Coordinates of C-alpha atoms in Angstrom, one line a residue:
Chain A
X12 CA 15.0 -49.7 35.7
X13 CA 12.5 -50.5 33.4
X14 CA 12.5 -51.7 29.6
X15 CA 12.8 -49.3 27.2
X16 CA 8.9 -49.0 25.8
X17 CA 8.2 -48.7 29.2
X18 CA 9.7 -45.6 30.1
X19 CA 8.1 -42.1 29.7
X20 CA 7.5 -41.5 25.6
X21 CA 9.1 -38.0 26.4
X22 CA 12.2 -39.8 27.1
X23 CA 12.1 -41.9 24.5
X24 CA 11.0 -40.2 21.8
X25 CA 14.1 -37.7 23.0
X26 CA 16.4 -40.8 23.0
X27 CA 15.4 -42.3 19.6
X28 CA 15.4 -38.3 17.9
X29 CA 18.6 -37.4 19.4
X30 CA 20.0 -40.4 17.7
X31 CA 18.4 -40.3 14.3
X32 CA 19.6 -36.5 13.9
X33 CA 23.2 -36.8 14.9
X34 CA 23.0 -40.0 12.7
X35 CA 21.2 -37.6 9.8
X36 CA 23.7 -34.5 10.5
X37 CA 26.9 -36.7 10.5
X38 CA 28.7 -38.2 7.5
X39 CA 31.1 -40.4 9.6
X40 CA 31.5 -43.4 8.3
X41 CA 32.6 -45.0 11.8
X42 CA 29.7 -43.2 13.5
X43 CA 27.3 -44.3 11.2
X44 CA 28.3 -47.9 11.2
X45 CA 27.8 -48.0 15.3
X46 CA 24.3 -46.3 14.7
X47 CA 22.9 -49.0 12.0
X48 CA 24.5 -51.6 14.5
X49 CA 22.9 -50.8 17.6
X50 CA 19.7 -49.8 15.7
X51 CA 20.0 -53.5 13.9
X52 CA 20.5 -54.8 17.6
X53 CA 17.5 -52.8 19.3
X54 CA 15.4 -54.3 15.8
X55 CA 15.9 -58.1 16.6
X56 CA 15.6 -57.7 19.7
X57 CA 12.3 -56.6 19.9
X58 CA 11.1 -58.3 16.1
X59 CA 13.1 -61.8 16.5
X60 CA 13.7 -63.0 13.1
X61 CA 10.7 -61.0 10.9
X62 CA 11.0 -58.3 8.8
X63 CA 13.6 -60.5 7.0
X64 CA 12.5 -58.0 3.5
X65 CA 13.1 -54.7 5.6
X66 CA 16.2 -55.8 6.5
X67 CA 17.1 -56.5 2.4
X68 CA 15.9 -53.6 1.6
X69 CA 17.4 -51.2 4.6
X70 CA 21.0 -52.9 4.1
X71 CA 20.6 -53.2 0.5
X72 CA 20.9 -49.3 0.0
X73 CA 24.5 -48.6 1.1
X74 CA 24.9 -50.8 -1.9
X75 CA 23.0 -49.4 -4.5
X76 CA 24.1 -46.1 -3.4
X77 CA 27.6 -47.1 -3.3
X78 CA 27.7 -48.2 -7.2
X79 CA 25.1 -45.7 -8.3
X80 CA 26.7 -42.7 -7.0
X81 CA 29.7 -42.5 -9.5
X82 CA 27.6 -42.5 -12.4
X83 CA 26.5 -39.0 -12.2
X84 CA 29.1 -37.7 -9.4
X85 CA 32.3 -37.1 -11.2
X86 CA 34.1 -35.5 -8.4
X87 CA 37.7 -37.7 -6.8
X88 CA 40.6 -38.5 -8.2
X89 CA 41.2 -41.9 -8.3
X90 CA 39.9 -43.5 -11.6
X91 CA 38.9 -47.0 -11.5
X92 CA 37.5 -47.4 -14.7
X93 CA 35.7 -44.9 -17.6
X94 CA 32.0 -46.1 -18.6
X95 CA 30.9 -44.0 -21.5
X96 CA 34.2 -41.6 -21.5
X97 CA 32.4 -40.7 -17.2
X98 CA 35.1 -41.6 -15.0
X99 CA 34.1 -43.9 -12.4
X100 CA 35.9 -43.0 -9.7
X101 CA 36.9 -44.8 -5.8
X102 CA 36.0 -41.6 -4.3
X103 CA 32.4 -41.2 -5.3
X104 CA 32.1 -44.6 -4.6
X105 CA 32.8 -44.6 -1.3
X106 CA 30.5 -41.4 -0.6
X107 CA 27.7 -42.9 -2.3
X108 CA 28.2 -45.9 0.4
X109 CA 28.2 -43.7 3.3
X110 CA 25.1 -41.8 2.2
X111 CA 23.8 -45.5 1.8
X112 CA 25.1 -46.3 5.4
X113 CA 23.4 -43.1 6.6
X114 CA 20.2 -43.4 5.2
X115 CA 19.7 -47.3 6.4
X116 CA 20.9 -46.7 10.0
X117 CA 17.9 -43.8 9.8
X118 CA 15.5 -46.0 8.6
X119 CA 16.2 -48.1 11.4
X120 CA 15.7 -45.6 13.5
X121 CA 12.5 -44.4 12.7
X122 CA 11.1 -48.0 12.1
X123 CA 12.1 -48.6 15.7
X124 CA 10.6 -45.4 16.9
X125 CA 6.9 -46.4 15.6
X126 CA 7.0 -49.9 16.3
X127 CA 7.7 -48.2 19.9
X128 CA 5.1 -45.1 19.7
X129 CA 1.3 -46.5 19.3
X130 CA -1.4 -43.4 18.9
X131 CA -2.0 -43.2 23.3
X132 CA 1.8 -42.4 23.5
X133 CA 2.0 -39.8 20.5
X134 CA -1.4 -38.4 22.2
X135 CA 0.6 -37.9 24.9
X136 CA 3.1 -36.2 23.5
X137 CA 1.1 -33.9 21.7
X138 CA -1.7 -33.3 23.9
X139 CA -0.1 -30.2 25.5
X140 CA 0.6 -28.7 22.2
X141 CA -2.6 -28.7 20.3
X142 CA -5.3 -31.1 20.9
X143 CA -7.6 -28.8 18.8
X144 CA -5.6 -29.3 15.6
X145 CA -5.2 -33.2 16.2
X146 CA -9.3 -33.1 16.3
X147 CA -9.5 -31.0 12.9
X148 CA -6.7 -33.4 11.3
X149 CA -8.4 -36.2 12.6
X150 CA -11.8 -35.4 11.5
X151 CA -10.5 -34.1 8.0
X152 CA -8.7 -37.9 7.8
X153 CA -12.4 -39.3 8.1
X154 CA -14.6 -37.0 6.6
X155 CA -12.2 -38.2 3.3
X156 CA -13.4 -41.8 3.2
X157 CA -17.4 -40.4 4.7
X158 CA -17.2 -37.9 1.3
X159 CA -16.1 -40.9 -1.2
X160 CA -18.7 -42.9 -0.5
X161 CA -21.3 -40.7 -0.1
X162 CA -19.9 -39.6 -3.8
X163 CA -20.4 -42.9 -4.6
X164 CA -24.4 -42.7 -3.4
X165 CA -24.7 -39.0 -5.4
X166 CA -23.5 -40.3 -8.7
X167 CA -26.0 -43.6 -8.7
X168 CA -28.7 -41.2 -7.9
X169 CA -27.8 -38.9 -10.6
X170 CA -27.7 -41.8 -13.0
X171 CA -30.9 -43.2 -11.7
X172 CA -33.0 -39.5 -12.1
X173 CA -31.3 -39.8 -15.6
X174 CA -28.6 -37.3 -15.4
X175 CA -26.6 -39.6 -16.1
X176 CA -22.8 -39.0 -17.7
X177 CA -22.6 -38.9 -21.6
X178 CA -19.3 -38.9 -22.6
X179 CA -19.7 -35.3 -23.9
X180 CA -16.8 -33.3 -22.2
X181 CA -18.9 -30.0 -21.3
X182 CA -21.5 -32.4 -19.9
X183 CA -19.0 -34.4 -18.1
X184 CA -17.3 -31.5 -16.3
X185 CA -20.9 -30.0 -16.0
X186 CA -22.1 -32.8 -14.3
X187 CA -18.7 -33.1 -12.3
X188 CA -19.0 -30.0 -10.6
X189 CA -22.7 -30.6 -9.9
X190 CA -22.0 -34.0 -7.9
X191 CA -19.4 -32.5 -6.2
X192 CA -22.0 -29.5 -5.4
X193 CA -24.3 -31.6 -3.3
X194 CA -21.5 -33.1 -1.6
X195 CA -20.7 -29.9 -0.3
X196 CA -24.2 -29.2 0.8
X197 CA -24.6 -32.4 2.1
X198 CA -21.3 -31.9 3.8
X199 CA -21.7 -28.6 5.3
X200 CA -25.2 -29.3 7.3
X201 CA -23.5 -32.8 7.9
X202 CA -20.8 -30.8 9.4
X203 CA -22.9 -28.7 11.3
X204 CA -25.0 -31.2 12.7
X205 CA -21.8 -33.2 14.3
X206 CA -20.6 -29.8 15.3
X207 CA -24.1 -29.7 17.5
X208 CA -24.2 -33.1 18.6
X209 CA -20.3 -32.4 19.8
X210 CA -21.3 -29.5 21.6
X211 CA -24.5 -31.3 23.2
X212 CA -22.3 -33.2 24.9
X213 CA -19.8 -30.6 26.1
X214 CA -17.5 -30.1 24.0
X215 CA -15.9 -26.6 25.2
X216 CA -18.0 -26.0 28.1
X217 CA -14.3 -26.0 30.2
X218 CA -10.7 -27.2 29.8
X219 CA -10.3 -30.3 28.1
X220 CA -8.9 -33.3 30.5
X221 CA -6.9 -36.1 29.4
X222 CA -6.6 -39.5 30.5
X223 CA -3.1 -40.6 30.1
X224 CA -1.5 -43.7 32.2
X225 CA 2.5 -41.9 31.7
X226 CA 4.1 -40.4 34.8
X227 CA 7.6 -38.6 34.9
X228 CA 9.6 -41.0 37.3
X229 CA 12.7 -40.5 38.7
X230 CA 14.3 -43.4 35.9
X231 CA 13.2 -41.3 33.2
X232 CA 14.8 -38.1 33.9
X233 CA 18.3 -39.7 34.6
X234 CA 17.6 -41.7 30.9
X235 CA 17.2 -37.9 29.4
X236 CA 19.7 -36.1 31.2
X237 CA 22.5 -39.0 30.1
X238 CA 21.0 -38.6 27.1
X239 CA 21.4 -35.0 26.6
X240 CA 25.1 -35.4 27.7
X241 CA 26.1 -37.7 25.7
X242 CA 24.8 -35.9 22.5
X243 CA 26.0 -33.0 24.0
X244 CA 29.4 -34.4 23.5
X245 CA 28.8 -35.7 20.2
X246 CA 27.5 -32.4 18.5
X247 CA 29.6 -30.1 20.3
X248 CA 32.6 -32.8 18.7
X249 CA 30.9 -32.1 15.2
X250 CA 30.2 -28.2 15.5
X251 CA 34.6 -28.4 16.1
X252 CA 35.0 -30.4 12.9
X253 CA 36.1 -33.7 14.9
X254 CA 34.5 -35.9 12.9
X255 CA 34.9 -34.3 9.8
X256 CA 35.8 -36.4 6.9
X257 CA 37.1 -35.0 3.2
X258 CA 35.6 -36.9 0.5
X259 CA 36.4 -34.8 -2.6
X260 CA 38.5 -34.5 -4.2
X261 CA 40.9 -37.1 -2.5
X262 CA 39.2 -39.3 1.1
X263 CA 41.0 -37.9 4.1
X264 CA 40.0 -39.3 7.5
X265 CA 40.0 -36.6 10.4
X266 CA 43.1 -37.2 13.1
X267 CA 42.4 -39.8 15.3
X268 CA 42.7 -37.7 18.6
X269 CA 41.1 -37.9 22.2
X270 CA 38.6 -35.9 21.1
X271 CA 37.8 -38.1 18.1
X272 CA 37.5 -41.3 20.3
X273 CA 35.6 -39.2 22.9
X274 CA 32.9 -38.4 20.2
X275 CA 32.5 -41.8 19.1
X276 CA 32.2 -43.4 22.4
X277 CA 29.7 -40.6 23.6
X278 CA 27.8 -41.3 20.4
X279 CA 28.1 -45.2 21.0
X280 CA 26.7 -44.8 24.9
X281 CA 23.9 -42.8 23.1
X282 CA 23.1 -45.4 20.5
X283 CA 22.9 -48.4 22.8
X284 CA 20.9 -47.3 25.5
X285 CA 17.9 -48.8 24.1
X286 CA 19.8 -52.0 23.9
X287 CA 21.3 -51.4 27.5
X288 CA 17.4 -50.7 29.0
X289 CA 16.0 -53.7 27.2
X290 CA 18.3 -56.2 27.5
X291 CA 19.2 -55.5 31.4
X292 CA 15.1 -55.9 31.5
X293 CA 15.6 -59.5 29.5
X294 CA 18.2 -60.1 32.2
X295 CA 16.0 -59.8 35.4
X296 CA 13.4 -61.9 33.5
X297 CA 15.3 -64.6 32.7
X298 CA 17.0 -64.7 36.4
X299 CA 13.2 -64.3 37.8
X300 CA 12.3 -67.6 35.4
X301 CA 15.5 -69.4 36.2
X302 CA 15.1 -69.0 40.7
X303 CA 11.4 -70.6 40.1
Chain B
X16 CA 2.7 -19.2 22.2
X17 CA 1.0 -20.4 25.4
X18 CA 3.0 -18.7 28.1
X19 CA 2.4 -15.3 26.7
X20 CA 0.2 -13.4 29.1
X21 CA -0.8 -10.0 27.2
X22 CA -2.9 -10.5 24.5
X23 CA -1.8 -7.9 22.1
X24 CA 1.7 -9.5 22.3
X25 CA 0.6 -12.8 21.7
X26 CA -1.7 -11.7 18.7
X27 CA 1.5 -9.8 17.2
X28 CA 3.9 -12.4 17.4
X29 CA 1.8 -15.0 16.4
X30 CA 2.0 -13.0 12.9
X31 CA 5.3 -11.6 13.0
X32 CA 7.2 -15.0 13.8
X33 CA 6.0 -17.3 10.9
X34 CA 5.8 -14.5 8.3
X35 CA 8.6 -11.5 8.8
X36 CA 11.0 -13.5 11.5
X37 CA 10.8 -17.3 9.8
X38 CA 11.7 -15.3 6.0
X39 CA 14.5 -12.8 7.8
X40 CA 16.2 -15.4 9.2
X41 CA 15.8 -18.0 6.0
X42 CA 17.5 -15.0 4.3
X43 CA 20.2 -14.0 6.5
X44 CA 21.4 -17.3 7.8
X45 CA 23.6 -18.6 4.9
X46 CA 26.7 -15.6 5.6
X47 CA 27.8 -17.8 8.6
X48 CA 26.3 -21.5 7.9
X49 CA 28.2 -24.1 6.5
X50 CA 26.7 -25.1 3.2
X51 CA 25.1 -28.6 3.7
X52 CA 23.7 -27.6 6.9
X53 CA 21.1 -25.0 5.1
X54 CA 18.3 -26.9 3.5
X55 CA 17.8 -29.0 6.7
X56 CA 17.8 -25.5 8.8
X57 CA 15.1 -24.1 6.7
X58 CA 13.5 -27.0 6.7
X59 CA 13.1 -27.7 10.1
X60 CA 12.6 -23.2 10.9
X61 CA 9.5 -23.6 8.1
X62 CA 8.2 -26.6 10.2
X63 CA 9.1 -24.8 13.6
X64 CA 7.2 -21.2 12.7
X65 CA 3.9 -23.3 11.3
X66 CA 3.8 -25.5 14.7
X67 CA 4.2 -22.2 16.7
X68 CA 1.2 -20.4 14.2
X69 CA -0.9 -23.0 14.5
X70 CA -0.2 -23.7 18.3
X71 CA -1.3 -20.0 18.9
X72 CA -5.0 -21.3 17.7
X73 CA -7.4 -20.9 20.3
X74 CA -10.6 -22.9 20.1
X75 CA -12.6 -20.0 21.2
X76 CA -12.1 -17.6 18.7
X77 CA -12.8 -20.4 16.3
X78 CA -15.9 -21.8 17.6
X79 CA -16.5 -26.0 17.6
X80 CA -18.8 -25.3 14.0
X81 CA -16.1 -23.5 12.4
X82 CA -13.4 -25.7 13.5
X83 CA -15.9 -28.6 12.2
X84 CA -16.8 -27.0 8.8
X85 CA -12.8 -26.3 8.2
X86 CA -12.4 -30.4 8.7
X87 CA -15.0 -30.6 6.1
X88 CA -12.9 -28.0 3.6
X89 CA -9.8 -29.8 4.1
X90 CA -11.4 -33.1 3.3
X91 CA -13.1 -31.5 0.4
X92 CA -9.6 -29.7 -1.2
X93 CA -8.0 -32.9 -0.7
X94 CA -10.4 -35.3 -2.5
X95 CA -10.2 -32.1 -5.1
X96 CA -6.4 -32.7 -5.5
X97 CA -6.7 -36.0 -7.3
X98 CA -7.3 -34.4 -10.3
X99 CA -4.8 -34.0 -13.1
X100 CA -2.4 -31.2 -13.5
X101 CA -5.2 -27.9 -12.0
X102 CA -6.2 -28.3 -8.7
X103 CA -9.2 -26.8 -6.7
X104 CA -7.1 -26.8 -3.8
X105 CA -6.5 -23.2 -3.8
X106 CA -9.7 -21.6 -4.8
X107 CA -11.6 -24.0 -2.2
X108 CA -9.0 -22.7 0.4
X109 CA -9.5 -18.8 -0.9
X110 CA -13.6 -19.4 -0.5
X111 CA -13.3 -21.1 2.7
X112 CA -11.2 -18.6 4.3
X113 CA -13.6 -15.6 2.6
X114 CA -16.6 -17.0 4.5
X115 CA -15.2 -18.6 7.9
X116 CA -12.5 -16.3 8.1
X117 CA -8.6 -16.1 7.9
X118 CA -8.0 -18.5 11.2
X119 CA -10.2 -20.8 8.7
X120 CA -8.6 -20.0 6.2
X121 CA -4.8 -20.7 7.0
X122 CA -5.7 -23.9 8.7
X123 CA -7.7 -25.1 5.5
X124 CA -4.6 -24.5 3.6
X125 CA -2.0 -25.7 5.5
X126 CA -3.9 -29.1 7.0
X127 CA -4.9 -29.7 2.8
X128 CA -1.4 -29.4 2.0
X129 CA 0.0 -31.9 4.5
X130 CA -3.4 -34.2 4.2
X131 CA -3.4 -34.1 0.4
X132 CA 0.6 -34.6 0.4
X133 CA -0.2 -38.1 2.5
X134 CA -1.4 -39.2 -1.3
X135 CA 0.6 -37.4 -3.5
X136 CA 3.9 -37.6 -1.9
X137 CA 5.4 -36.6 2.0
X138 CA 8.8 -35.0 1.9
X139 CA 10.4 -32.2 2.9
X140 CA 9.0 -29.5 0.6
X141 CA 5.6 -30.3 2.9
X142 CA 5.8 -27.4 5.0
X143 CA 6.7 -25.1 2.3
X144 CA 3.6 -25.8 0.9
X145 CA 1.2 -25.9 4.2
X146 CA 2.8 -22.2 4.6
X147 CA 2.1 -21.5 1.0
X148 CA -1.4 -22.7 0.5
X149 CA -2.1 -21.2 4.5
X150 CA -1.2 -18.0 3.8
X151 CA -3.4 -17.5 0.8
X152 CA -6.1 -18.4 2.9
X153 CA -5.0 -16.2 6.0
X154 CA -4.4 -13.1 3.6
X155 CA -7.5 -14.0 1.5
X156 CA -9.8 -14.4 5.0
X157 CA -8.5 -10.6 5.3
X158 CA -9.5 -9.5 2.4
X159 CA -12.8 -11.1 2.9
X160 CA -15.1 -7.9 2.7
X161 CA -13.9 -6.5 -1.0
X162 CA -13.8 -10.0 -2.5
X163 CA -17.2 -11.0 -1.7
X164 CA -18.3 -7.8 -3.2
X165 CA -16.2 -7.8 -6.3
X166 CA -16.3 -10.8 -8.3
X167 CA -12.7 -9.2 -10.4
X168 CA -11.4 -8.9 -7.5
X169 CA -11.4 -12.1 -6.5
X170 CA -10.1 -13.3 -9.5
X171 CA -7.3 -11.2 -9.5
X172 CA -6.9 -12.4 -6.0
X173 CA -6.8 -16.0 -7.4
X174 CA -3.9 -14.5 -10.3
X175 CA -2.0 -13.4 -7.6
X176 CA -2.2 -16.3 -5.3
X177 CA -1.2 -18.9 -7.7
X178 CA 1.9 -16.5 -8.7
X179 CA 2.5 -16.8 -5.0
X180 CA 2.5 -20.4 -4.7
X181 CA 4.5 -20.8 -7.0
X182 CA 7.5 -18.2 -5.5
X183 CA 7.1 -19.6 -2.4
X184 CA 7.9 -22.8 -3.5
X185 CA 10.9 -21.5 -5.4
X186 CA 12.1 -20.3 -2.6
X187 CA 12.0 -23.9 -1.6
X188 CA 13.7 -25.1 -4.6
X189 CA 16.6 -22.7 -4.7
X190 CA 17.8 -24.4 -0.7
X191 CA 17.2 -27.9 -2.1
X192 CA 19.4 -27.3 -5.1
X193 CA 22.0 -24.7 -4.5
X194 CA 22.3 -25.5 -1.0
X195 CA 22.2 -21.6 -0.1
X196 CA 19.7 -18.7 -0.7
X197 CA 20.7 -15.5 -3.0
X198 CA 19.0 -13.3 -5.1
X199 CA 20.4 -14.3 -8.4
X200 CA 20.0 -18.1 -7.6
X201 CA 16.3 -17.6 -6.7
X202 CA 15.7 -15.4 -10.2
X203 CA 17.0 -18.3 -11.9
X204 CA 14.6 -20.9 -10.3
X205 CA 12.1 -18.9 -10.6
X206 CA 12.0 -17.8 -14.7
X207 CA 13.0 -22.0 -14.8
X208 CA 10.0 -22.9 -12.9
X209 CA 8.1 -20.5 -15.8
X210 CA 5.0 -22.6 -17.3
X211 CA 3.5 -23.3 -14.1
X212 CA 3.2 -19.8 -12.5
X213 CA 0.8 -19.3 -15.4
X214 CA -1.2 -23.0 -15.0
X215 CA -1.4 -22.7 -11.2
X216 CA -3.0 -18.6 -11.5
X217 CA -4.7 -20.0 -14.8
X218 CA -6.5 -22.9 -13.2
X219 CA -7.4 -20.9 -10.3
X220 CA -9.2 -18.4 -12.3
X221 CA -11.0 -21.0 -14.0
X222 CA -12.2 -23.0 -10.3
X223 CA -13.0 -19.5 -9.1
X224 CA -15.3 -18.8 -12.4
X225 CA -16.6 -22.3 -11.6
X226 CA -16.9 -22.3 -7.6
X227 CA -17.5 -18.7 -6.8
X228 CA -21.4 -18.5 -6.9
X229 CA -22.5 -22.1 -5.9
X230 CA -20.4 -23.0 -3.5
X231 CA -19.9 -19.4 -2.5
X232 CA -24.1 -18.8 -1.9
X233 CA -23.8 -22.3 0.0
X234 CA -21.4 -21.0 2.4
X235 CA -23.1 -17.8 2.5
X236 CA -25.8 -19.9 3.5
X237 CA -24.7 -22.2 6.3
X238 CA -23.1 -18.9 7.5
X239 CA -27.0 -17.4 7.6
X240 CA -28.6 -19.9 8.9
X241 CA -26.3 -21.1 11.5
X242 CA -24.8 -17.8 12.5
X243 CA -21.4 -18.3 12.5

């Protein structure tokens, strides 16, 4: 068993998704509350005590959606007090909160997933699918900060051979559109010219080969298959209306039945297995330190 | 995409999912979905039918200078984007995809959308807008022959498109808001979304007027020289 960034990003980026939909899909208040806790857990343990403002922020919005949400959601029944003849009512309130709930436990989640994913891992990921487009994208991403400053170079040349701006509109726009003219010239035979030098070197001549230092070991394909069947359980729970919850116009729980409890442990084994794989891994180090 | 032997059937698909199965099943989904599961559906079909579209790319039929100069368009459409209210974005895309060709053009599109949305604002109307903006460059790169030819044309072509846009992102609107897709709904959204039809086909005509010939003869060009 190895820690949990350790393991195949496949499997954890399968893990950490799985998670962050049924947590996205699933307005349970009970289920949310053991995603943002395992997802808090996972978050210290790997950050310690920084990020003190994300946690403000991420567990300050089932707050401010709690007392926000009444004031333009007049749905419930129960009135707690009238602002403005708007009834303010318990029911909206305690929606707002959950939507709060949900959307912190998700931002959890997806802070934890890219403090875990660096650029080799999402490579990885994506090299199968399209390594072509990740080029283009990539390229585009630079060529943006390459074509500002060689903006920057047109205009003080412009100025300097006296075609400088005026403060005439016409001239302005005029003048505009002929910078941004030689850019594109400049940027096409640029374009072409890395497009040689790229295929100088053999770009194309065969299939592209990857170096990538993730192998599929037997540990991560037991992690995704208990994965799978654990959210398995959970969705099939939700596609029967298990852990649906009535908010309007009057807050009705669903039946606390086996399946109920099923779901939420299912969904509870699912939300702490990064917690499990890290801190058995925390574990074995601080036995190793301790028999020294 | 990449497990499909024949070629015909991969070239057909490739078109038919994104454009005729994607729509179809955005249309007919809502009779047996519950409500609040729709918008994230569609959402997540839309970004499903462009990864498969653009997965189906193979470098060879786009060549490493094309794929380079389409980098070079995106970057270009995006730095356009910055400016207030019209946006260049679409008649760069139509040019680009009129003299590299519809591959060229639908990534153009599409890669300024999401690129450009990295500034002005991620979310999940992103994908409506990468199909949007690729499609007018895929059916423009089409049409390449008669609009290089006929200068109304190709501002028509620009009317059109930016009347396009627009629907397509109605289409987007009408989910987000009514949780469901019908025909009445999407009427609504779009006679409400009513000024900017006009300033989107408006302010394409006008980049068209302004981009057509120069940047137009410089493509023309680099396609010339460079043989592409």
């Amino acid at each position: 068993m190895r820690a949990f960034d350790a393991m195949n990003p496949a499997a954890v980026t399968a893990v950490l998704m799985l998670t962050a939909c049924i947590t996205i899909f699933c307005l349970e208040p009970v289920l949310l509350g053991i995603s943002l806790l395992f997802a808090i857990a996972y978050f210290i343990m790997r950050n310690g005590r920084r990020h003190a403002g994300f946690h403000m922020a991420a567990l300050g919005m089932p707050l401010l959606f709690a007392l926000l949400n009444p004031l333009w959601n007049q749905h419930g029944t129960t009135v707690l007090f009238v602002i403005n003849q708007r009834a303010y009512t318990a029911e909206a309130l305690f929606y707002g909160g959950v939507t709060g709930l949900r959307l912190a436990a998700v931002l959890y989640w997806f802070r934890n997933f890219s403090d875990l994913m660096n650029s080799e891992k999402l490579f990885y990921l994506f090299r199968g699918f399209s390594p072509k487009l990740a080029l283009i994208f990539t390229m585009a991403v630079r060529n943006l900060s390459v074509f500002r400053a060689q903006m920057q170079k047109i205009r003080t040349a412009q100025k300097a051979v006296g075609l400088y701006r005026s403060g005439h509109l016409i001239d302005d726009l005029r003048g505009g559109l002929r910078e941004f003219s030689i850019l594109l010239t400049w940027a096409l035979e640029n374009g072409i010219i890395t497009a040689n030098s790229m295929e100088a070197r053999g770009y194309g001549s065969g299939k592209r080969s990857s170096f990538t230092y993730f192998r599929w070991h037997t540990g991560d394909a037991v992690l995704l298959l208990i994965a799978l069947l654990l959210a398995a359980v959970v969705i099939a729970a939700a596609l029967q209306n298990v852990l649906t919850w009535q908010f309007y116009p009057q807050r009705i729980p669903p039946a606390v039945t086996l399946p109920y409890l099923g779901a939420l442990a299912a969904y509870t084994g699912l939300a702490a297995l990064p917690v499990i794989y890290e801190g058995k891994e925390a574990l074995t180090w601080h036995c190793l330190r301790q028999s020294i | 995409m990449l497990v499909i032997r024949s070629e015909k059937l991969r070239r057909g698909l490739r078109f038919a999912l994104p454009f005729a199965i994607m729509p179809a099943l955005v249309l007919l989904l809502p009779r047996g979905m519950q409500a609040k599961y729709y918008a994230p559906v569609t959402f997540l079909m839309t970004g499903f039918a462009l990864l498969l579209f653009l997965a189906g790319f193979e470098r060879r039929e786009l060549g490493t200078r094309r794929m380079i100069l389409v980098s070079v368009m995106t970057a270009l459409s995006v730095l356009g984007r910055m400016l207030p209210v019209i946006k260049p974005i679409t008649a760069l895309t139509v040019l680009s995809a009129m003299y590299l060709g519809p591959e060229a053009g639908f990534l153009t599109g599409a890669l300024s959308a999401v690129l450009s949305n990295f500034i002005m604002g991620q979310g999940p109307w992103t994908p409506f807008q990468m199909l949007a903006w690729g499609l007018i460059g895929l059916f423009a790169g089409m049409l390449a022959k008669p609009l290089r030819r006929s200068r109304v044309l190709l501002y028509g072509y620009g009317l059109l498109s930016g009347a396009a846009y627009s629907m397509i992102m109605d289409i987007w609107t009408t989910v987000w808001t009514y949780g469901e897709f019908t025909f009445r709904q999407y009427g609504a959204a779009v006679v409400s979304s009513m000024p900017y039809p006009v300033v989107y086909a408006a302010s394409n005509v006008i980049f068209l007027m302004l981009l057509a010939k120069p940047f137009g003869d410089k493509l023309a060009r680099i396609g010339k020289k460079y043989g592409l």
